[in-house]
CSV table of C-alpha atoms in Angstrom, one decimal:
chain,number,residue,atom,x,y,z
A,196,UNK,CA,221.8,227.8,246.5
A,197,UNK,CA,218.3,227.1,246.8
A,198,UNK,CA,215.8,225.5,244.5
A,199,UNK,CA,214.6,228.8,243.8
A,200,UNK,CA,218.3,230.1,242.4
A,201,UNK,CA,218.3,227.3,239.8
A,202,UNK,CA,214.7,227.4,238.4
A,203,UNK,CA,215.7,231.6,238.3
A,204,UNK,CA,219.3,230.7,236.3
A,205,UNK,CA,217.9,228.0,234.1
A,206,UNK,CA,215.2,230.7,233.2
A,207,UNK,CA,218.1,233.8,232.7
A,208,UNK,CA,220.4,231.2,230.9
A,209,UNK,CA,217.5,230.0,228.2
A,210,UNK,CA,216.3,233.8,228.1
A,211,UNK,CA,219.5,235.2,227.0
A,212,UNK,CA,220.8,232.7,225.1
A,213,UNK,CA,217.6,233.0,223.0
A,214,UNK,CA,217.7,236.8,222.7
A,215,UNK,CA,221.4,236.8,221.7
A,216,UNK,CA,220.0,234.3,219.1
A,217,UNK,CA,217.3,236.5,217.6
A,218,UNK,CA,220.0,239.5,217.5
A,219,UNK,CA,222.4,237.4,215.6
A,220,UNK,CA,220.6,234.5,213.7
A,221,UNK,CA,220.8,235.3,209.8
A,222,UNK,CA,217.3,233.9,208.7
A,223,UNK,CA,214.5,236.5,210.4
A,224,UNK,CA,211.9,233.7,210.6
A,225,UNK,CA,214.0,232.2,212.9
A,226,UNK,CA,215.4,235.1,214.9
A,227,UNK,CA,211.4,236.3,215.1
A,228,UNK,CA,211.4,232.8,216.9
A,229,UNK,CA,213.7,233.1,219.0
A,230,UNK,CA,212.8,236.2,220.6
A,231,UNK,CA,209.0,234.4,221.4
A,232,UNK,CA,211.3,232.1,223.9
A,233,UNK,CA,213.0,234.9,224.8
A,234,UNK,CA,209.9,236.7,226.0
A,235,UNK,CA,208.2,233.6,227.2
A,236,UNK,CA,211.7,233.6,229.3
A,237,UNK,CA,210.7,237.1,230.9
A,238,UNK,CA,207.1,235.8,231.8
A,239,UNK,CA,209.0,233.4,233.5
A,240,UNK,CA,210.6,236.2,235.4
A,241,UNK,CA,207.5,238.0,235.8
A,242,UNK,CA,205.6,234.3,237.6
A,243,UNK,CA,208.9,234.1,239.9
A,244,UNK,CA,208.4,237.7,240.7
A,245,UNK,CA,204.6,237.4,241.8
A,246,UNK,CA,203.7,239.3,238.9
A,247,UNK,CA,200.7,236.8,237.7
A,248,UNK,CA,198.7,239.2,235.5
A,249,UNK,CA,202.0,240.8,233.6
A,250,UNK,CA,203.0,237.1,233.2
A,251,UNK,CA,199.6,235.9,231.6
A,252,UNK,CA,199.3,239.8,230.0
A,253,UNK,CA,203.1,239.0,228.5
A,254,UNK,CA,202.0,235.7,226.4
A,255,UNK,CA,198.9,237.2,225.2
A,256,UNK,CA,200.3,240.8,224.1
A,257,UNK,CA,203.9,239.6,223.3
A,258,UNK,CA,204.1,236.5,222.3
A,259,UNK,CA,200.3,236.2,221.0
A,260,UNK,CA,200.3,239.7,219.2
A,261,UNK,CA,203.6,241.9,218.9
A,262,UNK,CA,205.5,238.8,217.8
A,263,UNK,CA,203.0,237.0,215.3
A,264,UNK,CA,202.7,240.8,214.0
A,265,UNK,CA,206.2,240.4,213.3
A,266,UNK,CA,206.6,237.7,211.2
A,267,UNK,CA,203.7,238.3,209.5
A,268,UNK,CA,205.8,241.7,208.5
A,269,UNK,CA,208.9,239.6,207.9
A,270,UNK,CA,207.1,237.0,205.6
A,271,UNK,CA,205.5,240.3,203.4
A,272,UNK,CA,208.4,241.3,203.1
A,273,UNK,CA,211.0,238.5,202.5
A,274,UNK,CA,212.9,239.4,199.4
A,275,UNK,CA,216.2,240.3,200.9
A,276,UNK,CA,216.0,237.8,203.4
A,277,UNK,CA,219.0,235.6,202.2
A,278,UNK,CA,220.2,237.2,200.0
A,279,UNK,CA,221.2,241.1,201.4
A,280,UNK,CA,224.7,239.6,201.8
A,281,UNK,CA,224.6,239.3,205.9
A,282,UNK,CA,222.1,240.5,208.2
A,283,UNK,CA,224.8,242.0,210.5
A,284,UNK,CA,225.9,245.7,209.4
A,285,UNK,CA,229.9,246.3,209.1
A,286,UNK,CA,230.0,248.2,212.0
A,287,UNK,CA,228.8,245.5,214.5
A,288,UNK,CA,232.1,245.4,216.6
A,289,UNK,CA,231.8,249.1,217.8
A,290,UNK,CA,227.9,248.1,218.5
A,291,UNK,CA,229.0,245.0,220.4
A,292,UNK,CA,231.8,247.3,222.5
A,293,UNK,CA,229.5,249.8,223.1
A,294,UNK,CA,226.9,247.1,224.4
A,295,UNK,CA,229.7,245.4,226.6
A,296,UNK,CA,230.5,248.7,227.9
A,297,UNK,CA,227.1,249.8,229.2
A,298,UNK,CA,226.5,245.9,230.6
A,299,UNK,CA,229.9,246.9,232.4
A,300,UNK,CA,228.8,250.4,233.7
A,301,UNK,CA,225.2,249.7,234.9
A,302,UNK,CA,226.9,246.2,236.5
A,303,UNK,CA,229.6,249.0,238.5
A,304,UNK,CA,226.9,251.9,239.1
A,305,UNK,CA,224.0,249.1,240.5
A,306,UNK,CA,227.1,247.2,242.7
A,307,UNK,CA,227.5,251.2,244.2
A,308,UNK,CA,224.1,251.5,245.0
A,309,UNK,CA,222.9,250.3,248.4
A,310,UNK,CA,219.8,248.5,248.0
A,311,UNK,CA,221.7,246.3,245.1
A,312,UNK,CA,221.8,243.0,247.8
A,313,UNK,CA,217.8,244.0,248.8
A,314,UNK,CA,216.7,240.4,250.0
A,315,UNK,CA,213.2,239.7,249.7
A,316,UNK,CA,210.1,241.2,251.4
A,317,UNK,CA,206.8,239.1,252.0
A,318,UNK,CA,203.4,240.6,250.7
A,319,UNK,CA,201.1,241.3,253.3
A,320,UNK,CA,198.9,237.9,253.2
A,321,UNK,CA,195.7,240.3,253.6
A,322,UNK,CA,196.3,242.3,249.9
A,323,UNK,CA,196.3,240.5,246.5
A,324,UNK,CA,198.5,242.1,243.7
A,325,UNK,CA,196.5,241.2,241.0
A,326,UNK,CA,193.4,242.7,243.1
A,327,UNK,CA,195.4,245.9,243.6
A,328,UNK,CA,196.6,246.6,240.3
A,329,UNK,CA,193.2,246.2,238.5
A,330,UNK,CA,191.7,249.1,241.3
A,331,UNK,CA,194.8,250.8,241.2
A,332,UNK,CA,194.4,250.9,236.9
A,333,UNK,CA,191.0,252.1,237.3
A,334,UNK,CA,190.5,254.4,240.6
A,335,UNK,CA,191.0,258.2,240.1
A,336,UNK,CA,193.3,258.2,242.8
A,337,UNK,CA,195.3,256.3,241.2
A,338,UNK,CA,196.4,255.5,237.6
A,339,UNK,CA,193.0,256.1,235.7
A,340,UNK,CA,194.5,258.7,233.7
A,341,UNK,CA,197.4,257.2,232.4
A,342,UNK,CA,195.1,254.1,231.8
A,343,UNK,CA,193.0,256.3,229.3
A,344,UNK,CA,195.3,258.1,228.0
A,345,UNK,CA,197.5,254.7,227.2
A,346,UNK,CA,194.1,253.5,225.9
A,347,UNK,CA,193.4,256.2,223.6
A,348,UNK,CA,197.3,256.4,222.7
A,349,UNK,CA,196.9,253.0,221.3
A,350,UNK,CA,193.9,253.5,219.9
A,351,UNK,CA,195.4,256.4,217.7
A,352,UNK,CA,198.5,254.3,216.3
A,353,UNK,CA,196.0,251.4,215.5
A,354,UNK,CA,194.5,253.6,213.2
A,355,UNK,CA,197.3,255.2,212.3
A,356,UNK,CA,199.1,252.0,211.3
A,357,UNK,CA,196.3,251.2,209.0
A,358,UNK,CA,196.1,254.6,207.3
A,359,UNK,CA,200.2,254.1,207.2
A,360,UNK,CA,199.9,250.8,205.4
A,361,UNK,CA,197.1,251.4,203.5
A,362,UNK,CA,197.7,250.9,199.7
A,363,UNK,CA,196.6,254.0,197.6
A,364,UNK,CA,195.4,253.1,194.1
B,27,UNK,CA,217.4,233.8,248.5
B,28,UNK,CA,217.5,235.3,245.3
B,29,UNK,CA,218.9,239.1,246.0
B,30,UNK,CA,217.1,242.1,243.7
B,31,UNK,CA,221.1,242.4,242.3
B,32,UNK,CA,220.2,238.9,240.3
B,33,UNK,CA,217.1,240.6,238.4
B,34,UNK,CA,219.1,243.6,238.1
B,35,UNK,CA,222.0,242.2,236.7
B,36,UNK,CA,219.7,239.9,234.2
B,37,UNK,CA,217.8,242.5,233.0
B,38,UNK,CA,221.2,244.8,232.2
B,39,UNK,CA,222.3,242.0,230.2
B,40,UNK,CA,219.0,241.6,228.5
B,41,UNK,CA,219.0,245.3,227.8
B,42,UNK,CA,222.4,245.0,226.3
B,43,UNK,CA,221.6,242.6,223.9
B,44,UNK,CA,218.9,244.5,222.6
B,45,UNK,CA,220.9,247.6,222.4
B,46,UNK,CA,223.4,245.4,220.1
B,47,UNK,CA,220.8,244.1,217.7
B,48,UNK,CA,219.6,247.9,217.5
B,49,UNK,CA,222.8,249.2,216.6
B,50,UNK,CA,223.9,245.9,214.8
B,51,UNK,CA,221.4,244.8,212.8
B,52,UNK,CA,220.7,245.7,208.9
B,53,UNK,CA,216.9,244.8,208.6
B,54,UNK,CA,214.3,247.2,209.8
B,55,UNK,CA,212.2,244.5,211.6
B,56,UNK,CA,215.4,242.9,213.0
B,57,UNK,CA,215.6,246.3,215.2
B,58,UNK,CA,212.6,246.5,215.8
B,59,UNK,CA,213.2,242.7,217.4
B,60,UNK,CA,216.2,244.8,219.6
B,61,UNK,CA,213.4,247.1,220.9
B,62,UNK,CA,211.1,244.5,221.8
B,63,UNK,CA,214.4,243.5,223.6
B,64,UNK,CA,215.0,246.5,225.4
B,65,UNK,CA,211.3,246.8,226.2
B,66,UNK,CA,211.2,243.6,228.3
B,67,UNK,CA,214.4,244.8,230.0
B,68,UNK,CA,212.9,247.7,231.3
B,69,UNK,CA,209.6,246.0,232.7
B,70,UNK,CA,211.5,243.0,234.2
B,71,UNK,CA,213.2,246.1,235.6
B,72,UNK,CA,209.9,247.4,237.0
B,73,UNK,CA,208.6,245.2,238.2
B,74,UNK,CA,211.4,243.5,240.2
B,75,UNK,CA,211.7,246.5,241.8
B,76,UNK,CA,208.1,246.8,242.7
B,77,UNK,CA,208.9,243.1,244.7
B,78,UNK,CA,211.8,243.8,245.9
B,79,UNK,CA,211.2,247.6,247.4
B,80,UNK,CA,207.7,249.1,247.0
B,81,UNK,CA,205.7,245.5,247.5
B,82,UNK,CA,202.7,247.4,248.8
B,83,UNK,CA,202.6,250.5,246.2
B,84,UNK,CA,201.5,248.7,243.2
B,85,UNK,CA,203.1,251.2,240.8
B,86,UNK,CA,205.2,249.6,239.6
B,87,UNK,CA,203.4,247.0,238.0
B,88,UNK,CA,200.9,249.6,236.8
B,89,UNK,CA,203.5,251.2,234.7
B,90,UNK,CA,204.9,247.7,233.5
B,91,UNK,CA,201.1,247.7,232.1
B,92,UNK,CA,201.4,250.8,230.3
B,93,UNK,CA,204.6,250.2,228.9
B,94,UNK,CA,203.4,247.0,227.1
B,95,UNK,CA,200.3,249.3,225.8
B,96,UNK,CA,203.2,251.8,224.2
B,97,UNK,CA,205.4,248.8,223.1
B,98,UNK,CA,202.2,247.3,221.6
B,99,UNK,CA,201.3,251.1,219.8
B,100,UNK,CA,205.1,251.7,218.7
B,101,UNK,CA,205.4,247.6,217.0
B,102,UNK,CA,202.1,248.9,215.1
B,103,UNK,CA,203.2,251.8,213.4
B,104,UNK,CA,206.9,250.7,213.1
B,105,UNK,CA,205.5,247.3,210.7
B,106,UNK,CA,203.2,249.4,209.2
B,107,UNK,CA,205.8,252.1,208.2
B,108,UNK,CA,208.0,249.0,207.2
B,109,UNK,CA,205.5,247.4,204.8
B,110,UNK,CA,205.0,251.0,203.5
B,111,UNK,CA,208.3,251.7,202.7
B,112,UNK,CA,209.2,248.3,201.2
B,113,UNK,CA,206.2,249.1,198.9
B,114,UNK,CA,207.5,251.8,197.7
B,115,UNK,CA,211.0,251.0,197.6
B,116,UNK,CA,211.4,247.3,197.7
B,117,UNK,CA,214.0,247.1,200.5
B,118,UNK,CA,213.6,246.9,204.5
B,119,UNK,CA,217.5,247.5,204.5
B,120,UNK,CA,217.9,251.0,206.9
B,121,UNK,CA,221.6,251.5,205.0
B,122,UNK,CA,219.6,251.8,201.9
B,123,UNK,CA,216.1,253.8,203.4
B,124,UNK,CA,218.0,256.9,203.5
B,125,UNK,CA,215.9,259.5,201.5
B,126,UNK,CA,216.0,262.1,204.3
B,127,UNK,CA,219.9,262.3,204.0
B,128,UNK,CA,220.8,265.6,202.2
């Protein structure tokens, strides 16, 4: 056990724990909070993994946007917060076997696989990941078209969310 | 050191827990919370692979990139959809939005 094992289970520890929270906790303000440590958790992950820009990219996008989105949308519309008689539908225990079940089948097919114990590889000191990914993201050899079309993609359900929302008088 | 079956393993379990709040939870934007769940499961997926076997392909950071733009695009229209509908029918329940059931 290295240093580097317990910063990496502190960090899967508080991550889960927080996610399990923001499946199960009753008041949505709160389970919207929990899932901003849970994400702030995986850009954790993403800074022990040399993944800089995803980690950085992660707080602003997740955690800056998708989650304040979210409880904007939970306090708009907060009537049957409390009182919907339980969040939780009736059905949760076949949800919660079907969950333990897949955890319990991708645990046995990833322990089959050979590269599951794959210790890890230095980057080459000459290349920079962030340097690569932001040619890779924009050379034509590479991923300019998915770039593009990811832009325009979002683009489209931007304004499509507003003409969605948009109150007709 | 820390093997790639760590990251593996964590992001399985994260993935899990999203699936349960999908299937589990009553509120629209509480699944919607699952699927931001699953999301991150999938790109701490990606990119631990990218470390672990393709360190000098960058590809799999560049999809982790266009995931977020599609998990970004999908949250969009899924609140706006759910502020529409609880417009029009007061509720964000999914038992009770069930107008296309015949």
């Amino acid at each position: 056990m290295t240093g580097m094992h317990f910063v990496f289970l502190i960090v899967a520890v508080i991550t889960l724990g927080a996610a399990l929270m923001a499946v199960t906790s009753r008041n949505m303000v709160h389970a919207a909070l929990w899932l901003i440590l849970a994400l702030f958790g995986v850009a954790i992950t993403f800074a022990i993994l040399n993944a800089g820009f995803l980690a950085v990219a992660q707080v602003i996008i997740y955690i800056g946007a998708i989650s304040i989105l979210m409880i904007f949308a939970i306090m708009m519309t907060r009537r049957l917060i409390a009182d919907a008689g339980g969040q939780i539908s009736s059905n949760w225990p076949w949800a919660a076997l079907i969950a333990v079940v897949l955890f319990g089948g991708l645990w046995w097919l990833l322990s089959g696989w050979g590269g599951f114990n794959t210790t890890l590889p230095s980057i080459s000191a000459r290349a920079d990941p962030l340097v690569e990914l932001g040619q890779a993201l924009v050379s034509p050899s590479a991923y300019i078209i998915p770039f593009e079309v990811a832009s325009v993609l979002l683009l489209a359900a931007l304004i499509g969310a507003i003409i969605i929302a948009w109150e007709r008088k | 050191m820390i093997t790639l079956s760590w990251y593996l393993i964590f992001s399985a379990a994260l993935f899990c827990i999203g699936l349960f709040g999908v299937l589990a939870r009553k509120n629209a934007i509480a699944i919607f919370i699952g699927i931001e769940l699953m999301l991150n499961a999938v790109n701490v997926n990606l990119v631990a692979f990218w470390r672990y076997i393709a360190p000098e392909a960058i590809t799999g950071q560049a999809f982790a990139v266009l995931v977020f733009a599609v998990a970004a695009a999908e949250v969009a229209v899924g609140l706006a959809l759910v502020i529409s509908i609880y417009r029009r029918r007061n509720t964000v329940n999914a038992d009770e939005i069930d107008m296309l059931k015949f």
